CSV table of C-alpha atoms in Angstrom, one decimal:
chain,number,residue,atom,x,y,z
A,1,MET,CA,-150.6,30.7,-2.0
A,2,THR,CA,-153.0,33.7,-2.5
A,3,PHE,CA,-156.2,32.4,-1.0
A,4,LYS,CA,-156.5,32.3,2.9
A,5,ILE,CA,-158.0,29.2,4.4
A,6,ILE,CA,-160.3,30.1,7.6
A,7,SER,CA,-161.3,27.2,9.9
A,8,VAL,CA,-164.8,28.1,11.8
A,9,PHE,CA,-164.1,25.6,14.6
A,10,ASN,CA,-165.1,25.2,18.2
A,11,HIS,CA,-165.7,21.2,19.5
A,12,LYS,CA,-168.4,22.9,21.4
A,13,GLY,CA,-171.5,22.3,19.9
A,14,GLY,CA,-174.5,25.1,19.7
A,15,VAL,CA,-172.5,28.2,19.1
A,16,SER,CA,-173.5,28.8,15.3
A,17,LYS,CA,-170.6,27.7,13.5
A,18,THR,CA,-172.9,26.9,10.5
A,19,THR,CA,-174.9,30.6,10.6
A,20,THR,CA,-171.4,32.4,11.2
A,21,THR,CA,-170.0,30.8,8.3
A,22,PHE,CA,-172.5,31.3,5.9
A,23,ASN,CA,-173.4,35.0,7.0
A,24,LEU,CA,-169.6,36.1,6.8
A,25,ALA,CA,-168.7,34.2,3.7
A,26,TRP,CA,-171.6,35.8,1.9
A,27,MET,CA,-170.4,39.4,3.6
A,28,LEU,CA,-166.9,38.8,1.9
A,29,ALA,CA,-168.3,37.8,-1.2
A,30,LYS,CA,-170.3,41.2,-1.0
A,31,LYS,CA,-167.4,43.2,-0.4
A,32,GLY,CA,-165.8,41.8,-4.0
A,33,LYS,CA,-164.1,38.7,-2.6
A,34,ARG,CA,-164.1,35.4,-4.3
A,35,VAL,CA,-165.0,32.8,-1.3
A,36,LEU,CA,-165.4,29.3,-1.3
A,37,MET,CA,-167.7,27.4,1.6
A,38,VAL,CA,-166.6,24.2,2.5
A,39,ASP,CA,-169.2,22.2,4.6
A,40,ALA,CA,-166.8,19.4,6.4
A,41,ASP,CA,-169.2,18.7,8.8
A,42,PRO,CA,-171.0,15.1,8.1
A,43,GLN,CA,-174.4,16.7,9.2
A,44,CYS,CA,-174.2,19.0,6.3
A,45,ASN,CA,-176.0,21.8,7.7
A,46,LEU,CA,-174.4,24.3,5.7
A,47,THR,CA,-174.9,22.5,2.4
A,48,GLY,CA,-178.7,22.5,3.6
A,49,VAL,CA,-179.0,26.1,4.5
A,50,VAL,CA,-177.2,27.3,1.0
A,51,LEU,CA,-179.6,25.2,-1.3
A,52,GLY,CA,-182.7,24.8,1.0
A,53,LEU,CA,-182.5,21.1,1.5
A,54,ASN,CA,-182.8,20.6,5.3
A,55,PRO,CA,-186.4,21.6,6.5
A,56,GLU,CA,-187.0,20.2,10.1
A,57,TRP,CA,-190.1,18.2,10.8
A,58,PRO,CA,-191.8,19.5,14.0
A,59,GLU,CA,-190.9,17.6,17.1
A,60,ASP,CA,-193.9,18.5,19.3
A,61,ASP,CA,-196.5,15.9,18.9
A,62,GLU,CA,-199.1,18.1,19.2
A,63,ILE,CA,-197.6,20.4,16.6
A,64,SER,CA,-197.1,17.3,14.2
A,65,ALA,CA,-200.4,16.1,14.6
A,66,SER,CA,-201.8,19.7,13.1
A,67,PHE,CA,-199.3,19.8,10.3
A,68,GLU,CA,-200.9,20.5,7.3
A,69,ASP,CA,-201.3,18.4,4.2
A,70,ALA,CA,-199.6,21.2,2.2
A,71,GLU,CA,-196.9,21.6,4.6
A,72,SER,CA,-196.3,17.9,4.6
A,73,GLN,CA,-196.1,17.8,0.9
A,74,GLN,CA,-193.8,20.5,0.8
A,75,PHE,CA,-191.5,18.9,3.6
A,76,SER,CA,-191.7,15.4,1.4
A,77,GLN,CA,-190.8,17.3,-1.8
A,78,THR,CA,-187.5,19.1,-0.3
A,79,GLN,CA,-186.5,15.4,1.2
A,80,ASP,CA,-186.8,14.2,-2.3
A,81,GLN,CA,-184.9,17.3,-3.8
A,82,ALA,CA,-182.0,16.4,-1.1
A,83,ARG,CA,-182.2,12.9,-2.2
A,84,ASP,CA,-181.6,13.8,-5.8
A,85,PHE,CA,-179.0,16.4,-5.2
A,86,TRP,CA,-176.8,14.4,-3.1
A,87,GLU,CA,-177.0,11.0,-5.6
A,88,GLU,CA,-176.5,13.2,-8.8
A,89,ASN,CA,-173.9,15.6,-7.5
A,90,PHE,CA,-171.7,12.6,-5.6
A,91,ASP,CA,-168.5,13.6,-7.2
A,92,ARG,CA,-168.8,17.3,-6.5
A,93,THR,CA,-169.0,16.9,-2.5
A,94,LEU,CA,-166.2,16.9,-0.3
A,95,TYR,CA,-166.3,13.1,0.6
A,96,GLY,CA,-166.9,12.2,-3.0
A,97,ALA,CA,-163.9,14.6,-4.3
A,98,LEU,CA,-161.5,13.1,-1.5
A,99,ARG,CA,-162.3,9.6,-2.5
A,100,PRO,CA,-159.4,8.6,-4.9
A,101,ALA,CA,-157.2,9.2,-2.3
A,102,PHE,CA,-158.8,7.7,0.6
A,103,GLU,CA,-159.6,4.7,-1.3
A,104,SER,CA,-156.9,4.3,-3.4
A,105,GLU,CA,-158.7,4.7,-7.0
A,106,PRO,CA,-156.2,5.1,-9.7
A,107,ARG,CA,-156.8,8.8,-10.3
A,108,VAL,CA,-155.8,11.9,-9.3
A,109,LEU,CA,-157.5,14.3,-6.9
A,110,GLU,CA,-159.1,17.2,-9.2
A,111,ALA,CA,-160.6,20.5,-8.5
A,112,VAL,CA,-164.1,20.1,-7.6
A,113,ASP,CA,-167.0,21.6,-9.6
A,114,CYS,CA,-168.3,23.5,-6.9
A,115,VAL,CA,-172.1,24.9,-6.6
A,116,ALA,CA,-172.3,28.6,-7.5
A,117,VAL,CA,-174.5,30.1,-4.9
A,118,ASP,CA,-177.4,32.2,-6.1
A,119,GLY,CA,-177.7,35.9,-5.7
A,120,ARG,CA,-174.5,36.5,-4.8
A,121,PRO,CA,-171.7,36.6,-7.3
A,122,GLY,CA,-168.5,35.1,-6.3
A,123,LEU,CA,-169.6,32.9,-3.6
A,124,TYR,CA,-169.5,29.2,-3.9
A,125,LEU,CA,-170.2,26.2,-1.7
A,126,LEU,CA,-168.1,22.6,-1.8
A,127,PRO,CA,-171.2,20.7,-0.3
A,128,GLY,CA,-170.7,18.1,2.6
A,129,HIS,CA,-171.8,14.5,2.7
A,130,LEU,CA,-172.6,12.4,5.5
A,131,ARG,CA,-170.3,9.8,4.7
A,132,LEU,CA,-167.3,12.0,5.1
A,133,GLY,CA,-167.2,10.8,8.8
A,134,GLU,CA,-166.0,7.4,7.4
A,135,TYR,CA,-162.6,8.9,6.5
A,136,GLU,CA,-162.2,9.8,10.3
A,137,VAL,CA,-160.5,6.7,11.0
A,138,SER,CA,-158.1,6.3,8.3
A,139,LEU,CA,-157.1,9.6,8.5
A,140,GLY,CA,-156.6,9.2,12.1
A,141,ILE,CA,-154.2,5.9,11.3
A,142,ALA,CA,-152.4,8.0,8.7
A,143,GLN,CA,-151.5,11.0,10.9
A,144,GLU,CA,-150.2,8.5,13.5
A,145,LEU,CA,-148.3,6.2,11.2
A,146,ALA,CA,-147.5,7.6,7.8
A,147,GLY,CA,-143.8,8.4,8.6
A,148,SER,CA,-143.3,4.6,8.9
A,149,MET,CA,-145.9,3.4,6.4
A,150,SER,CA,-145.4,4.9,3.1
A,151,ALA,CA,-148.7,3.4,1.9
A,152,LEU,CA,-150.5,5.9,4.0
A,153,ARG,CA,-148.5,9.1,2.9
A,154,ASN,CA,-150.9,10.5,0.8
A,155,LEU,CA,-153.7,10.8,3.0
A,156,PRO,CA,-152.6,13.5,5.6
A,157,GLY,CA,-152.1,16.0,2.7
A,158,ALA,CA,-155.0,15.0,0.4
A,159,ILE,CA,-157.5,17.6,2.1
A,160,HIS,CA,-155.0,20.7,1.8
A,161,PHE,CA,-154.2,19.4,-1.9
A,162,LEU,CA,-157.9,19.4,-2.8
A,163,LEU,CA,-159.0,22.6,-1.3
A,164,LYS,CA,-155.8,24.3,-3.0
A,165,GLU,CA,-156.6,22.6,-6.4
A,166,THR,CA,-160.1,23.9,-6.0
A,167,ALA,CA,-159.6,27.5,-5.1
A,168,GLU,CA,-157.1,27.9,-7.4
A,169,SER,CA,-159.1,27.0,-10.4
A,170,LEU,CA,-161.8,29.5,-9.1
A,171,ASN,CA,-159.5,32.2,-8.3
A,172,ILE,CA,-160.4,32.2,-4.7
A,173,ASP,CA,-159.7,35.0,-2.0
A,174,PHE,CA,-161.1,33.1,0.8
A,175,VAL,CA,-162.0,29.3,1.6
A,176,LEU,CA,-164.2,29.4,4.8
A,177,VAL,CA,-164.4,25.6,6.3
A,178,ASP,CA,-167.8,24.8,8.6
A,179,MET,CA,-166.7,21.9,10.8
A,180,SER,CA,-168.4,19.5,13.2
A,181,PRO,CA,-168.0,19.9,16.8
A,182,SER,CA,-165.2,17.3,17.7
A,183,LEU,CA,-161.4,16.9,18.3
A,184,GLY,CA,-161.2,14.0,15.7
A,185,ALA,CA,-158.6,13.6,12.8
A,186,LEU,CA,-160.6,15.2,10.2
A,187,ASN,CA,-160.9,18.6,12.0
A,188,GLN,CA,-157.1,18.5,13.4
A,189,ASN,CA,-156.1,18.2,9.7
A,190,LEU,CA,-158.2,20.9,8.6
A,191,VAL,CA,-157.5,23.4,11.2
A,192,SER,CA,-153.6,22.4,11.1
A,193,VAL,CA,-153.5,23.2,7.0
A,194,SER,CA,-155.6,26.5,7.7
A,195,ASP,CA,-154.1,29.9,7.5
A,196,LEU,CA,-156.7,31.6,10.0
A,197,LEU,CA,-158.7,30.1,12.9
A,198,LEU,CA,-162.0,31.7,13.9
A,199,VAL,CA,-163.7,30.6,17.1
A,200,PRO,CA,-167.3,30.9,17.4
A,201,THR,CA,-168.6,31.1,21.4
A,202,SER,CA,-171.6,31.5,23.2
A,203,PRO,CA,-171.9,33.6,26.7
A,204,ASP,CA,-171.7,30.6,28.8
A,205,PHE,CA,-169.6,28.6,31.1
A,206,PHE,CA,-169.2,25.5,28.7
A,207,SER,CA,-167.7,28.1,26.3
A,208,ILE,CA,-165.1,28.9,28.9
A,209,MET,CA,-164.3,25.2,29.3
A,210,ALA,CA,-164.2,24.9,25.5
A,211,LEU,CA,-161.6,27.7,25.4
A,212,GLN,CA,-159.5,26.1,28.1
A,213,SER,CA,-159.5,22.7,26.4
A,214,LEU,CA,-158.5,24.3,23.2
A,215,ALA,CA,-155.3,26.1,24.8
A,216,LYS,CA,-154.3,22.6,24.9
A,217,VAL,CA,-155.2,20.8,21.9
A,218,LEU,CA,-154.2,23.6,19.5
A,219,PRO,CA,-150.8,24.1,20.2
A,220,ARG,CA,-150.5,20.1,20.6
A,221,TRP,CA,-151.9,19.9,16.9
A,222,SER,CA,-149.3,22.6,15.7
A,223,ARG,CA,-146.6,20.5,16.9
A,224,TRP,CA,-147.7,17.5,14.9
A,225,ALA,CA,-148.1,19.6,12.0
A,226,GLU,CA,-144.7,20.8,12.4
A,227,SER,CA,-143.5,17.3,12.4
A,228,ALA,CA,-145.4,16.5,9.5
A,229,SER,CA,-144.7,19.0,7.1
A,230,SER,CA,-140.8,18.1,8.2
A,231,ASN,CA,-141.1,14.0,7.3
A,232,GLU,CA,-139.6,13.2,4.6
A,233,VAL,CA,-142.0,10.6,3.5
A,234,LEU,CA,-144.9,13.3,3.6
A,235,ARG,CA,-143.0,15.9,1.8
A,236,GLU,CA,-142.3,13.5,-1.2
A,237,ALA,CA,-146.1,12.3,-1.2
A,238,SER,CA,-148.2,12.6,-4.1
A,239,TYR,CA,-150.1,15.1,-1.9
A,240,PRO,CA,-147.4,16.9,-0.1
A,241,TYR,CA,-148.3,17.7,3.8
A,242,PRO,CA,-147.8,21.7,3.6
A,243,SER,CA,-146.0,23.7,6.0
A,244,PRO,CA,-148.1,24.9,8.7
A,245,ARG,CA,-149.2,28.5,8.7
A,246,LEU,CA,-152.1,28.6,11.2
A,247,LYS,CA,-152.6,31.6,13.2
A,248,LEU,CA,-155.6,32.7,15.3
A,249,ALA,CA,-158.1,35.1,13.6
A,250,GLY,CA,-160.1,35.6,16.9
A,251,LEU,CA,-163.3,34.7,18.5
A,252,VAL,CA,-166.8,35.6,17.7
A,253,ILE,CA,-169.3,35.7,21.0
A,254,GLN,CA,-172.8,35.2,20.0
A,255,ARG,CA,-176.3,34.1,20.9
A,256,TYR,CA,-177.1,36.8,23.5
A,257,ARG,CA,-180.3,38.5,24.2
A,258,LEU,CA,-180.5,42.8,24.0
A,259,TYR,CA,-181.9,44.7,26.9
A,260,ARG,CA,-180.9,47.6,24.7
A,261,SER,CA,-180.6,48.0,20.8
A,262,PRO,CA,-177.2,48.6,19.4
A,263,SER,CA,-176.2,52.5,19.1
A,264,ALA,CA,-173.1,54.5,18.4
A,265,ASP,CA,-171.7,54.2,21.8
A,266,ALA,CA,-172.7,50.7,21.9
A,267,PRO,CA,-172.3,48.9,18.5
A,268,TYR,CA,-173.2,45.5,19.7
A,269,GLY,CA,-176.0,46.7,21.7
A,270,THR,CA,-176.3,46.4,25.6
A,271,PRO,CA,-176.7,42.8,26.4
A,272,THR,CA,-179.4,41.6,29.2
A,273,GLY,CA,-177.3,41.4,32.7
A,274,PRO,CA,-176.6,37.8,32.8
A,275,PHE,CA,-175.7,37.6,29.2
A,276,GLN,CA,-173.5,40.5,29.7
A,277,ALA,CA,-171.8,38.9,32.8
A,278,TRP,CA,-170.8,35.7,30.8
A,279,ILE,CA,-169.6,37.9,27.7
A,280,GLU,CA,-167.1,39.4,30.0
A,281,LYS,CA,-166.0,36.3,31.6
A,282,VAL,CA,-165.7,34.3,28.0
A,283,SER,CA,-163.5,37.7,27.1
A,284,GLU,CA,-161.5,37.3,30.3
A,285,ALA,CA,-160.9,33.4,29.7
A,286,SER,CA,-159.8,34.4,26.3
A,287,ALA,CA,-157.7,37.0,27.4
A,288,THR,CA,-155.9,35.5,30.3
A,289,GLN,CA,-155.8,31.7,29.2
A,290,PHE,CA,-156.5,31.0,25.6
A,291,VAL,CA,-154.6,33.7,23.8
A,292,PRO,CA,-151.5,33.6,25.8
A,293,SER,CA,-151.7,29.6,25.4
A,294,LEU,CA,-151.9,30.1,21.6
A,295,HIS,CA,-149.0,33.2,21.5
A,296,ALA,CA,-146.8,30.9,23.4
A,297,ALA,CA,-147.1,28.1,20.7
A,298,GLY,CA,-146.5,30.7,17.7
A,299,LEU,CA,-150.1,30.7,16.8
A,300,THR,CA,-151.0,34.3,16.9
A,301,PHE,CA,-150.0,37.6,15.4
A,302,THR,CA,-148.6,40.2,17.4
A,303,GLN,CA,-151.0,42.6,19.6
A,304,GLU,CA,-149.8,45.4,17.4
A,305,GLN,CA,-151.2,43.7,14.3
A,306,TYR,CA,-154.5,42.8,16.0
A,307,SER,CA,-155.1,46.1,17.0
A,308,SER,CA,-154.6,47.5,13.2
A,309,ALA,CA,-157.0,45.3,12.4
A,310,GLY,CA,-159.5,46.5,15.2
A,311,ILE,CA,-159.2,43.5,17.5
A,312,SER,CA,-158.3,43.9,21.2
A,313,SER,CA,-156.2,41.6,23.3
A,314,ASP,CA,-159.0,39.4,24.4
A,315,GLY,CA,-158.9,38.3,20.8
A,316,VAL,CA,-162.8,39.2,20.0
A,317,VAL,CA,-163.3,39.6,16.3
A,318,GLY,CA,-167.1,40.5,16.9
A,319,GLN,CA,-170.0,39.9,18.9
A,320,VAL,CA,-173.4,38.9,17.5
A,321,GLN,CA,-176.8,39.0,19.2
A,322,GLU,CA,-179.4,36.4,19.0
A,323,PHE,CA,-181.0,36.6,15.6
A,324,ASN,CA,-184.4,35.4,17.0
A,325,SER,CA,-187.4,35.7,14.1
A,326,LEU,CA,-184.6,36.6,11.5
A,327,LEU,CA,-183.3,33.1,11.8
A,328,PRO,CA,-185.7,31.0,10.4
A,329,LYS,CA,-186.6,33.8,7.5
A,330,SER,CA,-182.9,33.6,6.6
A,331,GLN,CA,-183.2,29.7,6.2
A,332,GLU,CA,-186.2,29.8,4.3
A,333,HIS,CA,-184.8,32.1,1.8
A,334,HIS,CA,-181.6,30.7,1.7
A,335,VAL,CA,-180.1,34.3,2.1
A,336,PRO,CA,-178.1,35.7,5.3
A,337,VAL,CA,-179.9,37.9,7.9
A,338,PHE,CA,-178.6,40.9,6.7
A,339,GLU,CA,-180.0,40.3,3.1
A,340,LEU,CA,-183.5,39.6,4.1
A,341,THR,CA,-185.9,42.2,2.0
A,342,ASP,CA,-189.5,43.6,3.5
A,343,HIS,CA,-190.9,41.2,1.1
A,344,GLN,CA,-189.1,38.3,2.4
A,345,LEU,CA,-189.8,39.3,6.3
A,346,GLY,CA,-193.7,39.4,5.6
A,347,GLN,CA,-194.1,42.1,8.5
A,348,VAL,CA,-195.9,45.1,9.0
A,349,GLY,CA,-195.7,48.1,11.2
A,350,VAL,CA,-193.8,48.5,14.4
A,351,VAL,CA,-192.6,44.9,14.1
A,352,LEU,CA,-191.3,45.4,10.4
A,353,GLU,CA,-189.5,48.4,12.1
A,354,GLY,CA,-187.9,46.5,14.7
A,355,SER,CA,-186.7,43.6,12.1
A,356,LYS,CA,-185.3,46.3,9.9
A,357,ALA,CA,-183.3,48.2,12.8
A,358,GLN,CA,-181.9,44.6,14.1
A,359,ILE,CA,-180.9,43.8,10.2
A,360,SER,CA,-179.1,47.4,10.1
A,361,SER,CA,-177.3,46.6,13.2
A,362,LEU,CA,-176.4,43.0,11.8
A,363,THR,CA,-175.0,44.4,8.6
A,364,ARG,CA,-172.6,46.5,10.3
A,365,ILE,CA,-171.5,43.8,12.5
A,366,PHE,CA,-170.7,41.3,9.8
A,367,GLU,CA,-169.3,43.8,7.8
A,368,ALA,CA,-166.6,45.1,10.7
A,369,MET,CA,-165.8,41.2,11.2
A,370,ALA,CA,-165.5,40.6,7.4
A,371,ASP,CA,-163.0,43.8,7.2
A,372,ARG,CA,-161.1,42.5,10.2
A,373,LEU,CA,-160.5,39.0,8.5
A,374,ILE,CA,-159.5,40.7,5.4
A,375,GLN,CA,-157.1,43.0,7.2
A,376,LEU,CA,-155.6,39.8,9.1
A,377,GLY,CA,-155.3,37.9,5.5
A,378,ALA,CA,-153.3,40.9,4.4
A,379,ILE,CA,-151.1,40.9,7.7
A,380,HIS,CA,-150.3,37.1,7.1
A,381,ASP,CA,-149.0,37.7,3.6
A,382,SER,CA,-146.9,40.7,5.0
């Protein structure tokens, strides 16, 4: 298997999993890799961002009251476009593509006709669907009982089979999976069949709690995957459950404010005091609790291998400052923050120069993270 599946996962919400997936996938494609983004979150935020299908209605009553007719009409048109897309492309969604396995239809899972992403050759999207969550219960039962109930044996390996068929049909190098913030059966399956795990975090106490939780959950999922792959019933299924290959790629610490812009001496910039303190605490929790627990479970590379990819003992692949005003512009134009043009920014003078400096910094950060993932992918094959 030449392609690598990278799960972008943390069961803590609000850590920019979707934004990380989109920006990293685009950067990998920009570096010449063929990349498939998979929207495995029933909220479908990645699909909405890539295709421009999820504008938000203002929540504040005062703003809503002043919502202009033109803006209201544009919002309505976008909602119509979203409805039409999901109605017309049902079989191209992750939910629709998995339906033959989960609803016992008399046809075999096939490679999905994925959406080619405008503006970036080699980048594709396997869209999400709100109903994907309906498979959670069936998959959970199958993962517990498939060994003793042969009627369920095709479900645990179905997702990996579909991703494999789709990736091979497109000659993909990297599959990046955007996931919901939960510890349910779907996420367990997706993480367990992945090659690399990337864990987005934010500099706060709840991210430390999440790492402590994952330090226990991930080894347990790994043990289940080992057992499933050696189970005769699952090995002989139409969609065999694969031998686990999961390794930790590392953490991304993001969504912090800067006191001083990035420089040669400080490539991530200088965070404000409170953010810097929590960045250090998250890094310490990773180095002393999270990484050692995964290492004991056989879910890490050697420290020498991480070092060769530019990753230190705390497992931090990169740090990404708050996008600020660049994020809504990125979503408006359906491109990563580092691809925004002066025209798309719509700014002048000092404000424009500040945005361009931030874009330059973010370009270097995502380039470095993409290079590290490419290096870890190569190490995984060695």
